[in-house]
Amino acid sequence: MSENNNPSNIFRLAVIFFFVVILAALVVVRTSEARISRGQKQSSGASTGNPQNGKLVFENMGCNKCHGSEGEGVSGSGQNTGVPRIASTSLTLPAFLELVRKPKGQMPPFGIQRVSDAELTDVYALLQTLKPVTARETSIPANMKNGERLFVSYGCYECHGYLGQGSSRTGGSRLGPPQIPLSAFVSYVREPTGQMPPYTAKAASNEELAEIYDFLKSIPPPPPLKTIPLLNQ
Amino acid sequence: MSCEKVQTMAKPRNNEINRRAFLKNAAAGAAVLAAPPIAPAKHPAPERGATLPPAMSSEAEVGAPSPAEVLTADRTGSDFMVDVIKTLGIEYICSNPGSSFRGLHESVINYGGNKNPEFITCLHEESSVGMAHGYAKIAGKPLGVFAHGTVGLQHAAMAVYNAYCDFVPVYIIGGNIIDGTKRMPPVEWSHSVQDAAAMLRDYTKWDELPTSLPQFAESAVRAYKISMTPPMMPVLLIADAELQENPISPDAKMRIPSLALAAPPQGDSGAVAEAARMLAAAENPVLIVDRAARTAAGVPLLVELAETLQAAVVDMGGRMNFPTRHPLNQTGRGNEEIANADVILGLELNDFWGSVNSFRDQMERTSRPITKPGAKLISISSTGLFFKSNYQNFQRYSEVDLDMAADAQATLPSLIEAVKKQLEASRKSALQARGARLAAARLQTLLKAREAATYAWDASPISTARLCAELWSQIKDEDWSLVSTVGFVSGWPLKLWNIDKYYQFIGGSGGYGIGYGAPSAVGAALANREHGRLSVNIQCDGDLMYAPGVLWTAAHHRIPLLTVMHNNRAYHQEVMQVQIMADRHSRGIDRAKIGTAIDNPGIDYAKLAQGLGLYAEGPISDPKDLAPALHRALEVVKRGEPALVDIHTQPR
């Protein structure tokens, strides 16, 4: 009599078989989940995208630094070409991808090494969810004159000049008129990436920053270069 | 001539006579007026420290001359010292007077005829040395500084440190009274010091305390030679008052050693060949120059090297190294070129590490390379030949791949020749393409700078760009020389002006010590005067107030110089520093001007300058008033006088 014919062995094999099946099923499920998870990180769909992941990419890649946290952009004036509003972009996805890879104007190119097509698809999905708000709507009602006072008393002029003209010596960039939307302005002031000291909400409120921003917006564009003979010799 | 060089070395001790011993001996011979001068050999001086006759000591104590005592002498040690100074070709002595060198002072103005050297009256020793600093960068040689004992040398100290950091020769003679028994109480005791040079030893290249006139002669010539050998630095001689004032025989022939300057050290031939190979093979070579042009001859050499390689040149501005409008000058976009470089050659680069790394000053200070991985670094610098420990101006250690401790300018001819040999004909078109790319980029940089200058063009306070553009417009057709640093006005002259002559820009202070600007400008203008050049100084307000008396020196000695005040009414660098701290702590961000602002009341620099004897006007805060004011002041300067225009400016 072989051991295989033993009922207890048959039962034991049945139990083992059951657990193997269960285990295999779990592996299949986990593998599928893992595949889905990776797919979400790399691609959340060829055309739909994941807005939540898109928001992370949007911020990690610093898109908000220029276009604003709501993609609102800022209109240009004079030599300042501004930053395009990208909320609810009207571009098709392929055109959007093409523009990010080979931008026109001052936007730096974002190559495939830095951000994948799938991730950009997620960003695209995010942009579709954003309402096309204007800078004014994101701004707290502000007082331009008070903004000018704050610009001086809070020391912004020290590096950026009284009219926000900037200085290569101090490293203070040109601010007037601003070339980024208010949300990006506030974001940078709170957590600057360069040498600029951080201004926390404790030091300067959102309302005050909005007033400073409005002051900067009120600065008229400079005279055209060709009209200044002293700068053409 | 007493400065006649003789081949026979005189017996030093025999030619020196202790002042009091000489007087006694002279008294003995005074009865015969026609008697020949006392021969030194017959009246040997007592050794220093020998016991003096009681009667002489007694006279000294009571200060009353004996009826037999002769109180005059025809020739003293200080006369001989002036002979020595004259042989060195020192044209000026900048000095605030002091009793410890009264002998030298008097010998310069009387025995020496107050010409070569001429005594330039300064109102502070920091001004004396600051003037010497600026003078040397135009004249290419040192002028002399006399400084008085403990107080004068300490006053001079900061300016000496600036010159030391800027690798500039300054020739300082400090007065002192070594022998305590010869010091008149109480002041001379307070102004005397056991080791006078110790005060400056950490930031001078060499010092000496000669104890005899022959040693003074040797040491004086040696000091000059050491000071002028790259890396050039200040030197200090201590002239004991006794040595100055003791008589010497009128017919004594004192020998002055001849001077032959040392040839600047060139880079090792093997290292030069390797550097040439690396540069010739590079896809994007970059030359970073700082104090590379030691003289005017250095500029065409740098141009030749850059053009041979069609390499980008980034000028850190320690000197005028490279024409601002040369197509290969990429200073305005230097970091971009450095980041793209595969081979970087630093020439007399003061801070190599800082040139190839970025540094972020936040709560946690961080840095990162701006070069791409694998970029090769080559250094040619004479600063590697001379190091001191205490003061840290040698900057952070830089990991270079090839280092030549040699003078860059002296090495350039052999490097250029080696590069030409290394360059293959097949690379000609690639080099042309590189040159064309760089030329286009420079034009774009110039355009961007001009566009940037349009911002705040009509602002009040006046923008620094407007100030510099207005100034340039009025001097560009003259033979001008900018004798000030430009960093505090955001470097606009280097961006907007066509600077192509060596004397048109002299770099900065070296040690970043405030108080350098005004005196160095006056000193540089002094050197420019004999060439008839129009000297222009963009002067920071805080810097001027360290020792504004140097403006009086300019007026007194008729040194033509236009001073244009960059009056931002603050120690602005420190305003920003305090602001950083307030922001970091999220408190009092509107209080950074406490302790840093220079206002309330604002200083009226025009009145200040007028009071010091200058033509001056201002303050000007409307940009429309700027051009006429500059024009009026320039007319004064062209007549050979200093003038000042006070301008209320933007911070930077």
Tab-separated table of N, CA and C in Angstrom, chain B residues 276-350:
chain	number	residue	atom	x	y	z
B	276	ALA	N	48.627	72.995	-22.939
B	276	ALA	CA	48.346	73.319	-24.343
B	276	ALA	C	47.633	72.161	-25.023
B	277	ARG	N	48.071	70.952	-24.723
B	277	ARG	CA	47.426	69.774	-25.322
B	277	ARG	C	45.966	69.697	-24.897
B	278	MET	N	45.730	69.897	-23.629
B	278	MET	CA	44.353	69.815	-23.127
B	278	MET	C	43.479	70.918	-23.733
B	279	LEU	N	44.012	72.110	-23.809
B	279	LEU	CA	43.227	73.226	-24.338
B	279	LEU	C	42.953	73.050	-25.834
B	280	ALA	N	43.963	72.588	-26.551
B	280	ALA	CA	43.795	72.441	-28.000
B	280	ALA	C	42.784	71.349	-28.332
B	281	ALA	N	42.724	70.345	-27.471
B	281	ALA	CA	41.814	69.235	-27.750
B	281	ALA	C	40.402	69.488	-27.218
B	282	ALA	N	40.232	70.538	-26.464
B	282	ALA	CA	38.942	70.773	-25.805
B	282	ALA	C	37.868	71.172	-26.814
B	283	GLU	N	36.643	70.747	-26.503
B	283	GLU	CA	35.504	71.166	-27.327
B	283	GLU	C	35.034	72.553	-26.921
B	284	ASN	N	35.068	72.796	-25.634
B	284	ASN	CA	34.623	74.096	-25.119
B	284	ASN	C	35.577	74.598	-24.042
B	285	PRO	N	36.744	75.073	-24.450
B	285	PRO	CA	37.681	75.596	-23.451
B	285	PRO	C	37.229	76.968	-22.962
B	286	VAL	N	37.462	77.225	-21.687
B	286	VAL	CA	37.108	78.527	-21.097
B	286	VAL	C	38.318	79.062	-20.338
B	287	LEU	N	38.622	80.330	-20.547
B	287	LEU	CA	39.685	80.989	-19.802
B	287	LEU	C	39.037	81.885	-18.751
B	288	ILE	N	39.322	81.619	-17.479
B	288	ILE	CA	38.843	82.506	-16.412
B	288	ILE	C	40.034	83.333	-15.949
B	289	VAL	N	39.932	84.642	-16.125
B	289	VAL	CA	41.060	85.523	-15.823
B	289	VAL	C	40.677	86.432	-14.664
B	290	ASP	N	41.652	86.741	-13.833
B	290	ASP	CA	41.357	87.583	-12.665
B	290	ASP	C	42.408	88.691	-12.548
B	291	ARG	N	43.611	88.321	-12.088
B	291	ARG	CA	44.711	89.286	-12.108
B	291	ARG	C	45.744	88.827	-13.128
B	292	ALA	N	45.251	88.312	-14.227
B	292	ALA	CA	46.128	87.695	-15.226
B	292	ALA	C	47.032	88.716	-15.893
B	293	ALA	N	46.482	89.878	-16.216
B	293	ALA	CA	47.301	90.920	-16.839
B	293	ALA	C	47.977	91.710	-15.724
B	294	ARG	N	49.235	91.409	-15.516
B	294	ARG	CA	49.994	92.103	-14.462
B	294	ARG	C	50.400	93.495	-14.918
B	295	THR	N	50.591	93.634	-16.222
B	295	THR	CA	50.912	94.923	-16.828
B	295	THR	C	50.072	95.052	-18.096
B	296	ALA	N	50.218	96.194	-18.747
B	296	ALA	CA	49.471	96.412	-19.996
B	296	ALA	C	49.828	95.359	-21.043
B	297	ALA	N	51.037	94.851	-20.982
B	297	ALA	CA	51.462	93.856	-21.964
B	297	ALA	C	50.706	92.549	-21.824
B	298	GLY	N	50.070	92.355	-20.720
B	298	GLY	CA	49.336	91.115	-20.521
B	298	GLY	C	48.048	91.047	-21.325
B	299	VAL	N	47.467	92.202	-21.634
B	299	VAL	CA	46.177	92.208	-22.324
B	299	VAL	C	46.290	91.613	-23.737
B	300	PRO	N	47.216	92.097	-24.574
B	300	PRO	CA	47.305	91.483	-25.914
B	300	PRO	C	47.689	90.007	-25.878
B	301	LEU	N	48.426	89.610	-24.848
B	301	LEU	CA	48.766	88.181	-24.743
B	301	LEU	C	47.510	87.353	-24.477
B	302	LEU	N	46.659	87.848	-23.607
B	302	LEU	CA	45.414	87.127	-23.334
B	302	LEU	C	44.520	87.087	-24.569
B	303	VAL	N	44.496	88.191	-25.272
B	303	VAL	CA	43.694	88.226	-26.504
B	303	VAL	C	44.232	87.196	-27.507
B	304	GLU	N	45.546	87.137	-27.602
B	304	GLU	CA	46.140	86.183	-28.565
B	304	GLU	C	45.820	84.738	-28.186
B	305	LEU	N	45.919	84.429	-26.901
B	305	LEU	CA	45.603	83.059	-26.474
B	305	LEU	C	44.133	82.737	-26.756
B	306	ALA	N	43.265	83.660	-26.401
B	306	ALA	CA	41.831	83.419	-26.602
B	306	ALA	C	41.504	83.271	-28.090
B	307	GLU	N	42.076	84.109	-28.904
B	307	GLU	CA	41.778	84.048	-30.339
B	307	GLU	C	42.382	82.801	-30.979
B	308	THR	N	43.553	82.413	-30.501
B	308	THR	CA	44.159	81.190	-31.033
B	308	THR	C	43.260	79.988	-30.783
B	309	LEU	N	42.688	79.957	-29.596
B	309	LEU	CA	41.818	78.841	-29.221
B	309	LEU	C	40.359	79.071	-29.609
B	310	GLN	N	40.034	80.331	-29.931
B	310	GLN	CA	38.618	80.723	-30.061
B	310	GLN	C	37.862	80.263	-28.816
B	311	ALA	N	38.466	80.617	-27.670
B	311	ALA	CA	37.911	80.184	-26.381
B	311	ALA	C	37.141	81.322	-25.730
B	312	ALA	N	36.149	80.945	-24.958
B	312	ALA	CA	35.407	81.930	-24.165
B	312	ALA	C	36.298	82.455	-23.052
B	313	VAL	N	36.188	83.756	-22.801
B	313	VAL	CA	36.938	84.378	-21.711
B	313	VAL	C	35.945	84.925	-20.691
B	314	VAL	N	36.146	84.531	-19.449
B	314	VAL	CA	35.319	85.043	-18.349
B	314	VAL	C	36.241	85.844	-17.441
B	315	ASP	N	35.974	87.134	-17.325
B	315	ASP	CA	36.868	88.033	-16.597
B	315	ASP	C	36.306	88.298	-15.204
B	316	MET	N	37.026	87.881	-14.176
B	316	MET	CA	36.572	88.099	-12.804
B	316	MET	C	36.893	89.500	-12.312
B	317	GLY	N	37.670	90.261	-13.075
B	317	GLY	CA	37.800	91.693	-12.818
B	317	GLY	C	38.802	92.105	-11.772
B	318	GLY	N	39.776	91.257	-11.462
B	318	GLY	CA	40.821	91.688	-10.539
B	318	GLY	C	41.674	92.789	-11.139
B	319	ARG	N	41.793	92.762	-12.449
B	319	ARG	CA	42.485	93.799	-13.211
B	319	ARG	C	41.734	93.952	-14.526
B	320	MET	N	42.164	94.918	-15.347
B	320	MET	CA	41.652	94.965	-16.704
B	320	MET	C	42.449	93.915	-17.491
B	321	ASN	N	41.803	92.819	-17.803
B	321	ASN	CA	42.479	91.706	-18.458
B	321	ASN	C	42.166	91.595	-19.933
B	322	PHE	N	40.906	91.881	-20.270
B	322	PHE	CA	40.420	91.509	-21.597
B	322	PHE	C	39.406	92.559	-22.045
B	323	PRO	N	39.479	93.032	-23.274
B	323	PRO	CA	38.551	94.088	-23.714
B	323	PRO	C	37.089	93.667	-23.533
B	324	THR	N	36.313	94.582	-22.988
B	324	THR	CA	34.928	94.228	-22.672
B	324	THR	C	34.105	93.917	-23.916
B	325	ARG	N	34.481	94.510	-25.048
B	325	ARG	CA	33.666	94.280	-26.239
B	325	ARG	C	34.325	93.323	-27.232
B	326	HIS	N	35.311	92.612	-26.771
B	326	HIS	CA	35.894	91.580	-27.634
B	326	HIS	C	34.859	90.469	-27.823
B	327	PRO	N	34.746	89.936	-29.039
B	327	PRO	CA	33.720	88.913	-29.300
B	327	PRO	C	33.823	87.686	-28.395
B	328	LEU	N	35.012	87.417	-27.874
B	328	LEU	CA	35.175	86.218	-27.046
B	328	LEU	C	34.943	86.503	-25.563
B	329	ASN	N	34.705	87.763	-25.227
B	329	ASN	CA	34.442	88.094	-23.820
B	329	ASN	C	33.032	87.649	-23.446
B	330	GLN	N	32.960	86.651	-22.610
B	330	GLN	CA	31.674	86.065	-22.223
B	330	GLN	C	31.376	86.298	-20.748
B	331	THR	N	31.948	87.357	-20.197
B	331	THR	CA	31.815	87.594	-18.756
B	331	THR	C	30.354	87.686	-18.327
B	332	GLY	N	29.541	88.310	-19.131
B	332	GLY	CA	28.138	88.494	-18.764
B	332	GLY	C	27.347	87.204	-18.691
B	333	ARG	N	27.867	86.161	-19.275
B	333	ARG	CA	27.192	84.854	-19.237
B	333	ARG	C	28.223	83.787	-18.839
B	334	GLY	N	29.071	84.183	-17.893
B	334	GLY	CA	30.200	83.342	-17.529
B	334	GLY	C	29.809	81.970	-17.014
B	335	ASN	N	28.816	81.926	-16.128
B	335	ASN	CA	28.446	80.630	-15.553
B	335	ASN	C	27.949	79.660	-16.616
B	336	GLU	N	27.293	80.207	-17.622
B	336	GLU	CA	26.793	79.357	-18.705
B	336	GLU	C	27.955	78.683	-19.437
B	337	GLU	N	28.998	79.479	-19.718
B	337	GLU	CA	30.154	78.922	-20.415
B	337	GLU	C	30.933	77.965	-19.515
B	338	ILE	N	31.051	78.335	-18.240
B	338	ILE	CA	31.782	77.463	-17.308
B	338	ILE	C	31.059	76.118	-17.166
B	339	ALA	N	29.740	76.173	-17.131
B	339	ALA	CA	28.967	74.933	-17.000
B	339	ALA	C	29.100	74.051	-18.235
B	340	ASN	N	29.398	74.652	-19.352
B	340	ASN	CA	29.482	73.910	-20.603
B	340	ASN	C	30.913	73.523	-20.960
B	341	ALA	N	31.864	73.953	-20.143
B	341	ALA	CA	33.278	73.774	-20.491
B	341	ALA	C	33.749	72.355	-20.220
B	342	ASP	N	34.666	71.887	-21.057
B	342	ASP	CA	35.337	70.620	-20.741
B	342	ASP	C	36.756	70.859	-20.240
B	343	VAL	N	37.324	72.029	-20.553
B	343	VAL	CA	38.627	72.400	-19.997
B	343	VAL	C	38.549	73.866	-19.565
B	344	ILE	N	38.949	74.130	-18.336
B	344	ILE	CA	38.924	75.492	-17.802
B	344	ILE	C	40.329	75.870	-17.359
B	345	LEU	N	40.804	76.976	-17.889
B	345	LEU	CA	42.124	77.482	-17.508
B	345	LEU	C	41.929	78.731	-16.652
B	346	GLY	N	42.356	78.655	-15.406
B	346	GLY	CA	42.298	79.810	-14.509
B	346	GLY	C	43.638	80.519	-14.499
B	347	LEU	N	43.617	81.814	-14.777
B	347	LEU	CA	44.854	82.586	-14.839
B	347	LEU	C	44.865	83.626	-13.729
B	348	GLU	N	45.784	83.436	-12.790
B	348	GLU	CA	45.844	84.298	-11.596
B	348	GLU	C	44.440	84.458	-11.018
B	349	LEU	N	43.791	83.334	-10.884
B	349	LEU	CA	42.404	83.317	-10.416
B	349	LEU	C	42.413	83.257	-8.893
B	350	ASN	N	41.932	84.315	-8.278
B	350	ASN	CA	41.996	84.428	-6.824
B	350	ASN	C	41.190	83.334	-6.131
